PDB file of C-alpha atoms and ligand atoms in Angstrom:
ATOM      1  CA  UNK Y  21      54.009  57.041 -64.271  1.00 90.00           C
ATOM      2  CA  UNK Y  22      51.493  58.585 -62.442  1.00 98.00           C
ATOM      3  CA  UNK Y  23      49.733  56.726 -59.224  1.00 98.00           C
ATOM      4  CA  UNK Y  24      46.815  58.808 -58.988  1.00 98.00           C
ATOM      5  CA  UNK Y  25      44.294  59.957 -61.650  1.00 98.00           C
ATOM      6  CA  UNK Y  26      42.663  62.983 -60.728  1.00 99.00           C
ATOM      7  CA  UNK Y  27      39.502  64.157 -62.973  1.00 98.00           C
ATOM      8  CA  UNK Y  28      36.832  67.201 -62.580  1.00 98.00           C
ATOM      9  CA  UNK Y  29      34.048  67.768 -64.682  1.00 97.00           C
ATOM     10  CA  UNK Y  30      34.837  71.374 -65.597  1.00 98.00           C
ATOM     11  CA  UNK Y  31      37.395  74.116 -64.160  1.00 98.00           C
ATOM     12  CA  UNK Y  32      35.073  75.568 -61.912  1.00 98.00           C
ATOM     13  CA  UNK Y  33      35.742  72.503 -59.478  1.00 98.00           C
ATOM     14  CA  UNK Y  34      39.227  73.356 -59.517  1.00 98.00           C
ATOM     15  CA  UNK Y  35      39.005  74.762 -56.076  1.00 98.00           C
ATOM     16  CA  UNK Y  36      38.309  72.078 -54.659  1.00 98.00           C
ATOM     17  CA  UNK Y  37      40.051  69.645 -56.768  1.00 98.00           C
ATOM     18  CA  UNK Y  38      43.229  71.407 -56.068  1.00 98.00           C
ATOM     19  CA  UNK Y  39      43.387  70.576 -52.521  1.00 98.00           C
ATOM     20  CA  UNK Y  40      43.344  66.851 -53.374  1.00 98.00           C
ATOM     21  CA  UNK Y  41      45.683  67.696 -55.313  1.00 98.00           C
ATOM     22  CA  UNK Y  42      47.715  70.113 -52.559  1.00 98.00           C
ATOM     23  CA  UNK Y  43      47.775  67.086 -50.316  1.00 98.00           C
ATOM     24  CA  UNK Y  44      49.162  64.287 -52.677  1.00 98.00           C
ATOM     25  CA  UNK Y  45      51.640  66.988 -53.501  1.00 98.00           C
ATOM     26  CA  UNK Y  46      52.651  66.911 -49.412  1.00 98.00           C
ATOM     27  CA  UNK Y  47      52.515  63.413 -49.484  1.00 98.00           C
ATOM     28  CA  UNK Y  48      54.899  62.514 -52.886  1.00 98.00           C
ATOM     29  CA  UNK Y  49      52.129  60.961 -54.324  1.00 98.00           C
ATOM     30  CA  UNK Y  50      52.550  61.321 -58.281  1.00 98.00           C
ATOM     31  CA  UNK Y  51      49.133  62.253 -60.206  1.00 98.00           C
ATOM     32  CA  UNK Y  52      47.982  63.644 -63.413  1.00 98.00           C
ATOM     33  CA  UNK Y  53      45.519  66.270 -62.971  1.00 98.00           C
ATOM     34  CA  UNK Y  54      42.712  66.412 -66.145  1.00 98.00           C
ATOM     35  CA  UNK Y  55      39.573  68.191 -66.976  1.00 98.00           C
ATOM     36  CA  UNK Y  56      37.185  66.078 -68.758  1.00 98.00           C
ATOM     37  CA  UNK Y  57      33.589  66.017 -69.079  1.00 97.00           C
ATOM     38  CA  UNK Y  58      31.453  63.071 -69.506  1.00 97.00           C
ATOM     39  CA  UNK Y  59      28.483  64.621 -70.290  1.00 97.00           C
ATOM     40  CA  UNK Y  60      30.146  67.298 -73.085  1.00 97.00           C
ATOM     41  CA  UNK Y  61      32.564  65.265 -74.312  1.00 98.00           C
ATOM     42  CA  UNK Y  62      31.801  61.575 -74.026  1.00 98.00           C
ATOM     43  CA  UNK Y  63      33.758  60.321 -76.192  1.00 98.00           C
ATOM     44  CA  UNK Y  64      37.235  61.972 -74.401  1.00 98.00           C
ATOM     45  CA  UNK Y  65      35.741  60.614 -71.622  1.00 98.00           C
ATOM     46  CA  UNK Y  66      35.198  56.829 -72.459  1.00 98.00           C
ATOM     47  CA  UNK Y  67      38.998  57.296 -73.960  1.00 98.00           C
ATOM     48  CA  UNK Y  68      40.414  58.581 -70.321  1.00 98.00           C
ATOM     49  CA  UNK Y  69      38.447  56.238 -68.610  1.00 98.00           C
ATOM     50  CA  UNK Y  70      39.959  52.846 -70.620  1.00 98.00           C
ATOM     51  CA  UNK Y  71      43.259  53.613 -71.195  1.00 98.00           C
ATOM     52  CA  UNK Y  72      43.499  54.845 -67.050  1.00 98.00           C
ATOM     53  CA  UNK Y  73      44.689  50.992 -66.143  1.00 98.00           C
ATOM     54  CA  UNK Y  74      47.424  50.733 -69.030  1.00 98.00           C
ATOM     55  CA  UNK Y  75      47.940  54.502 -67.801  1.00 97.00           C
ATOM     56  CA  UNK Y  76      49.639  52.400 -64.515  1.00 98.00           C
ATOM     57  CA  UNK Y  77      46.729  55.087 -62.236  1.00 98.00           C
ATOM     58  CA  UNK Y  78      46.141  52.600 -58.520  1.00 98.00           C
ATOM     59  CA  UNK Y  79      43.366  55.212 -57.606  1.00 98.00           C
ATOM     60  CA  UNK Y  80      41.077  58.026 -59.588  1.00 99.00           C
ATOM     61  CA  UNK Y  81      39.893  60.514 -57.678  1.00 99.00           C
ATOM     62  CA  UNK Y  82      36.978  62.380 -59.641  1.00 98.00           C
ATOM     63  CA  UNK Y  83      34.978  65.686 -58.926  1.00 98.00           C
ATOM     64  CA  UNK Y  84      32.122  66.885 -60.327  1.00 98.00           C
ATOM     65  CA  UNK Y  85      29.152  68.954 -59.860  1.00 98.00           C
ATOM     66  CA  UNK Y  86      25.160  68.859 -60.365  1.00 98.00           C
ATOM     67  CA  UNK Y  87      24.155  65.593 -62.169  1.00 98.00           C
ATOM     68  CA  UNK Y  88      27.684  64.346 -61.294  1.00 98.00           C
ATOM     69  CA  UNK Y  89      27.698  61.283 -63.425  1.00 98.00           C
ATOM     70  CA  UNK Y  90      32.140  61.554 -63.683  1.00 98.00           C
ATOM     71  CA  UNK Y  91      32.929  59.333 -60.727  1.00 98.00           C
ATOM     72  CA  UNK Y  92      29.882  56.970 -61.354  1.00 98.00           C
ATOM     73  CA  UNK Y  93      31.100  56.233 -65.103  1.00 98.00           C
ATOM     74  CA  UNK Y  94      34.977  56.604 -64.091  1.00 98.00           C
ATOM     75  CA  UNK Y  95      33.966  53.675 -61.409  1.00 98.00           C
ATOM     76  CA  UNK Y  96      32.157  51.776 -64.273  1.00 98.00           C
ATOM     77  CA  UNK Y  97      34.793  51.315 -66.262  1.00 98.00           C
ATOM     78  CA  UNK Y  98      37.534  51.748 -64.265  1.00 98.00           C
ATOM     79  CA  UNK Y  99      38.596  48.400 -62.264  1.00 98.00           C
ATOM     80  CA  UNK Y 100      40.555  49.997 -59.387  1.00 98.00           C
ATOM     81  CA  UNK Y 101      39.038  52.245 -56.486  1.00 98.00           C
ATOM     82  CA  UNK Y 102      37.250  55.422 -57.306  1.00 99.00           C
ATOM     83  CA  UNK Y 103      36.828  58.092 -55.149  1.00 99.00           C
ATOM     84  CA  UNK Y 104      33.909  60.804 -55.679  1.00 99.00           C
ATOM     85  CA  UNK Y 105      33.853  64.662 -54.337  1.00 99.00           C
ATOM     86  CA  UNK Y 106      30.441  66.089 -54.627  1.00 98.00           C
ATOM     87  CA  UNK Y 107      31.108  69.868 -55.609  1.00 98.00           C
ATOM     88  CA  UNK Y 108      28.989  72.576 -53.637  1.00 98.00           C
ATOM     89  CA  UNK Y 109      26.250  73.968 -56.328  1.00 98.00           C
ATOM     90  CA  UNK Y 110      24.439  77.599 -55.791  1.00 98.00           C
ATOM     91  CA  UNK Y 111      20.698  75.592 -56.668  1.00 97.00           C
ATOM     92  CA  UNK Y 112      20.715  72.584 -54.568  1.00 98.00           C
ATOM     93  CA  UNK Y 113      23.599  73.020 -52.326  1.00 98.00           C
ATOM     94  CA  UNK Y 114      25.205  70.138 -53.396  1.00 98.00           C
ATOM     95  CA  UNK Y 115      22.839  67.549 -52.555  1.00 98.00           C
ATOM     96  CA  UNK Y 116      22.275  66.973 -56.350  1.00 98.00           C
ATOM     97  CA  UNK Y 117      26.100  66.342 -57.086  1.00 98.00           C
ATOM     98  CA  UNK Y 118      26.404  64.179 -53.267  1.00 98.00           C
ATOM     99  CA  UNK Y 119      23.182  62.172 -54.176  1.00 98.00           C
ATOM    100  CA  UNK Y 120      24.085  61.573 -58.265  1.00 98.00           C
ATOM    101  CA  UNK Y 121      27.676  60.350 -56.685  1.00 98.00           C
ATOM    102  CA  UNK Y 122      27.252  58.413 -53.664  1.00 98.00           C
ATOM    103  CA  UNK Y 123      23.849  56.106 -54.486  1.00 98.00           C
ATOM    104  CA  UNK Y 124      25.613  53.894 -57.118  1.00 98.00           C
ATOM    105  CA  UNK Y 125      24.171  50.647 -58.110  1.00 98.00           C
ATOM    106  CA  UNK Y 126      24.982  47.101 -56.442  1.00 98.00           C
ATOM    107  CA  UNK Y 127      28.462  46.559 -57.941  1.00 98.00           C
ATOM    108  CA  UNK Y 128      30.041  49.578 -59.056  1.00 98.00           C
ATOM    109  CA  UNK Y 129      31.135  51.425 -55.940  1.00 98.00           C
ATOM    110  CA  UNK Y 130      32.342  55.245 -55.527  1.00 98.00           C
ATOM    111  CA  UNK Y 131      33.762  55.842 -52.357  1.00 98.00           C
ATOM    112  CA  UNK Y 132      32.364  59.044 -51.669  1.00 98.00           C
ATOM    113  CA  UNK Y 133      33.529  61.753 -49.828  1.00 99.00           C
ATOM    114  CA  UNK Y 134      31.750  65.277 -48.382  1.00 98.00           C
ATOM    115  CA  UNK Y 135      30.823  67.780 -50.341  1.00 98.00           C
ATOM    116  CA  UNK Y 136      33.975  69.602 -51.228  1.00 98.00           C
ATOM    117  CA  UNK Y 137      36.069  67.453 -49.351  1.00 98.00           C
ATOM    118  CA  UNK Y 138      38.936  67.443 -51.857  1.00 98.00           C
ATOM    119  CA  UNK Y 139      41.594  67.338 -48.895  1.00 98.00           C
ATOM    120  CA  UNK Y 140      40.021  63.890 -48.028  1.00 98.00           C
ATOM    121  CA  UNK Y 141      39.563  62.699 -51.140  1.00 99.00           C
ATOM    122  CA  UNK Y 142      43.362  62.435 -51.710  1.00 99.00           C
ATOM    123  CA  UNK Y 143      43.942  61.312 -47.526  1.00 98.00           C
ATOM    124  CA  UNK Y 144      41.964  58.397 -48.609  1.00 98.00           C
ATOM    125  CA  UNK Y 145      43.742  57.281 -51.738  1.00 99.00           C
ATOM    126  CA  UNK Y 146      46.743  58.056 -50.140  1.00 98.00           C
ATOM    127  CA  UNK Y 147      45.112  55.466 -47.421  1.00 98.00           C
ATOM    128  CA  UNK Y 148      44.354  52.619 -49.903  1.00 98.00           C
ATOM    129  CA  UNK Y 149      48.267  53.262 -51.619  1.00 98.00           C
ATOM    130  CA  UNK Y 150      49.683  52.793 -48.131  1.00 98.00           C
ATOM    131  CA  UNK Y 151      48.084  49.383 -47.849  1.00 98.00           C
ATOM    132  CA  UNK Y 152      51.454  48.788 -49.919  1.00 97.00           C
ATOM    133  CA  UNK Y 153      53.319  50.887 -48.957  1.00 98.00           C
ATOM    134  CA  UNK Y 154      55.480  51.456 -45.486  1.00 98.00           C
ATOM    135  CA  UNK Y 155      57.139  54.435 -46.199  1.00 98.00           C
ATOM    136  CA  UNK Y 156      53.702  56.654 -47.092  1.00 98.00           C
ATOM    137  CA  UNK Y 157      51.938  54.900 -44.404  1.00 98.00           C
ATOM    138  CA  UNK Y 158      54.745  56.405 -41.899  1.00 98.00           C
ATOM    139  CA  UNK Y 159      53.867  59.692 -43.918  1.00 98.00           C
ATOM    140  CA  UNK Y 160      50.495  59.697 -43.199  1.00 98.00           C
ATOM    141  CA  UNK Y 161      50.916  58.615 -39.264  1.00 98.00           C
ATOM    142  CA  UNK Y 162      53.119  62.050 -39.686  1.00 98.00           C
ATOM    143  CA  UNK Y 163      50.330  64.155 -41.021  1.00 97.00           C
ATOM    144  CA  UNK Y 164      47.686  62.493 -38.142  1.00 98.00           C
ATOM    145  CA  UNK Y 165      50.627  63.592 -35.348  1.00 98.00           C
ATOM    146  CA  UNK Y 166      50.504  67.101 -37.068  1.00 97.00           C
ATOM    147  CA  UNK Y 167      46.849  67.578 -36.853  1.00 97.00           C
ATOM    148  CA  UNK Y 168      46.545  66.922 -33.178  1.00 98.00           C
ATOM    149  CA  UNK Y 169      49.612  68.996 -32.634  1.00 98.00           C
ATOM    150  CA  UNK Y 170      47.536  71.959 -34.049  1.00 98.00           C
ATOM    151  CA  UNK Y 171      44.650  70.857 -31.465  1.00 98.00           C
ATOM    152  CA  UNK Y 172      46.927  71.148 -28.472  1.00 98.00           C
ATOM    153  CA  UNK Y 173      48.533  74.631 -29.514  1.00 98.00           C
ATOM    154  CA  UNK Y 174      45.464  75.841 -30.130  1.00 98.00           C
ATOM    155  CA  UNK Y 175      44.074  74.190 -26.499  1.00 98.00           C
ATOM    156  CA  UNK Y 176      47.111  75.603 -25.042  1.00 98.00           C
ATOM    157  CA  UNK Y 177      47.106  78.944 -26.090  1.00 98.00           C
ATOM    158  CA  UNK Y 178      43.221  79.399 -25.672  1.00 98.00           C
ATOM    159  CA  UNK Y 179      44.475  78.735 -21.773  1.00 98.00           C
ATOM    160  CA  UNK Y 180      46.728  81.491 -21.986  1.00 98.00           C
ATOM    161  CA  UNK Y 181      45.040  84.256 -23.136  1.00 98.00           C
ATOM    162  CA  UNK Y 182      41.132  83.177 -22.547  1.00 98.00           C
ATOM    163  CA  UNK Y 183      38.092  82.655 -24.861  1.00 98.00           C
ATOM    164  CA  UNK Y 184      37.837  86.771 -25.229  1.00 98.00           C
ATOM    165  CA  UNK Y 185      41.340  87.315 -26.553  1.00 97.00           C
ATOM    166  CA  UNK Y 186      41.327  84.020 -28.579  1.00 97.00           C
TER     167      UNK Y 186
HETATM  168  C1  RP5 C 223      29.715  69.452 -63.883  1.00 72.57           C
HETATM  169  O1  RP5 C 223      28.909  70.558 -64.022  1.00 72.57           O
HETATM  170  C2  RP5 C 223      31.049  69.980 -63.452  1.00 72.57           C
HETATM  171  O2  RP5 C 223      31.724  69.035 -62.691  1.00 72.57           O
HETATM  172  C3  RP5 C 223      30.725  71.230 -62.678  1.00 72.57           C
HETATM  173  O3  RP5 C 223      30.766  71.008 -61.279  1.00 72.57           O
HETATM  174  C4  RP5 C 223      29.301  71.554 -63.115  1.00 72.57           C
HETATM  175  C5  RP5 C 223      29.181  72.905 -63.750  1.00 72.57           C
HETATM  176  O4  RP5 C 223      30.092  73.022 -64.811  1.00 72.57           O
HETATM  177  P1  RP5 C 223      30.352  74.439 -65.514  1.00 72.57           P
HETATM  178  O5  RP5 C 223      29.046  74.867 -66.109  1.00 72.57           O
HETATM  179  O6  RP5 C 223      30.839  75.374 -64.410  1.00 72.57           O
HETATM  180  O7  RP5 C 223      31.431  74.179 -66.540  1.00 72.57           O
HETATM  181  O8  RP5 C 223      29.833  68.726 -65.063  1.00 72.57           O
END
């Protein structure tokens, strides 16, 4: 049974969905990974979105770009945390998909991430599963230890050689 829902709007978000996806992977966080689009197929939709609970999903994690109405509806129907990634978009940047996503009405909250921040959409379900969980919380206190690792090699080697040879 799958922990994690993960849901984009069309296959062009897959970029970006895939790294959410990448890092649940890391973390042994199981997921089912679905394209689905509320606006042209609605009725798919409204069927992925009910049966997610029964489905045994803690966390959805849903992508979308332009008038990005996927997370909003997933979060309306869905009883359990949402998390939203704006997608970038060539018109509007991605202020269109960031502002449909993140300004949701008193009551049915998307916990919205940047735009294209796949990589911390799934650090932050990950997050809310470790609230119940010791062994992925030690997981993620791993992956924190790793990142500043990378700082201080980097630091360390930019004192070696210099800014110019960097
Ligand atoms: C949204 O429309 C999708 O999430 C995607 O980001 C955007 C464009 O979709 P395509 O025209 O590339 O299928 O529903």
């Amino acid at each position: 049974m799958a922990q994690v829902g993960i849901v984009m709007g069309s296959d062009s978000d897959m970029p970006v969905m895939s790294k959410a996806a990448d890092i649940l992977e890391q973390l042994g966080i199981s997921y089912e990974m679905r394209i689905i689009s509320a606006h042209r197929e609605p009725d798919e939709f409204f069927e992925y979105a009910k049966s997610a609970e029964e489905k045994g999903f803690k966390v959805i994690i849903a992508g979308a770009g332009m008038a990005a109405h996927l997370p909003g509806m997933c979060a309306a129907i869905f009883p359990l945390p949402v998390i939203g990634i704006p997608m970038h978009t060539t018109s509007l940047g991605g202020r269109d998909s960031l502002y449909s996503i993140v300004q949701m009405p008193t009551g049915i909250p998307v916990a919205t991430v940047a735009i294209n921040g796949g990589a911390n959409a799934a650090l932050l379900a990950a997050k809310i599963l470790a609230t119940g969980d010791d062994e992925l919380l030690a997981k993620l206190k791993e992956y924190s230890r790793s990142l500043k690792e990378a700082v201080v090699e980097k630091d360390e080697r930019l004192q070696e050689v210099g800014y110019k040879n960097y």
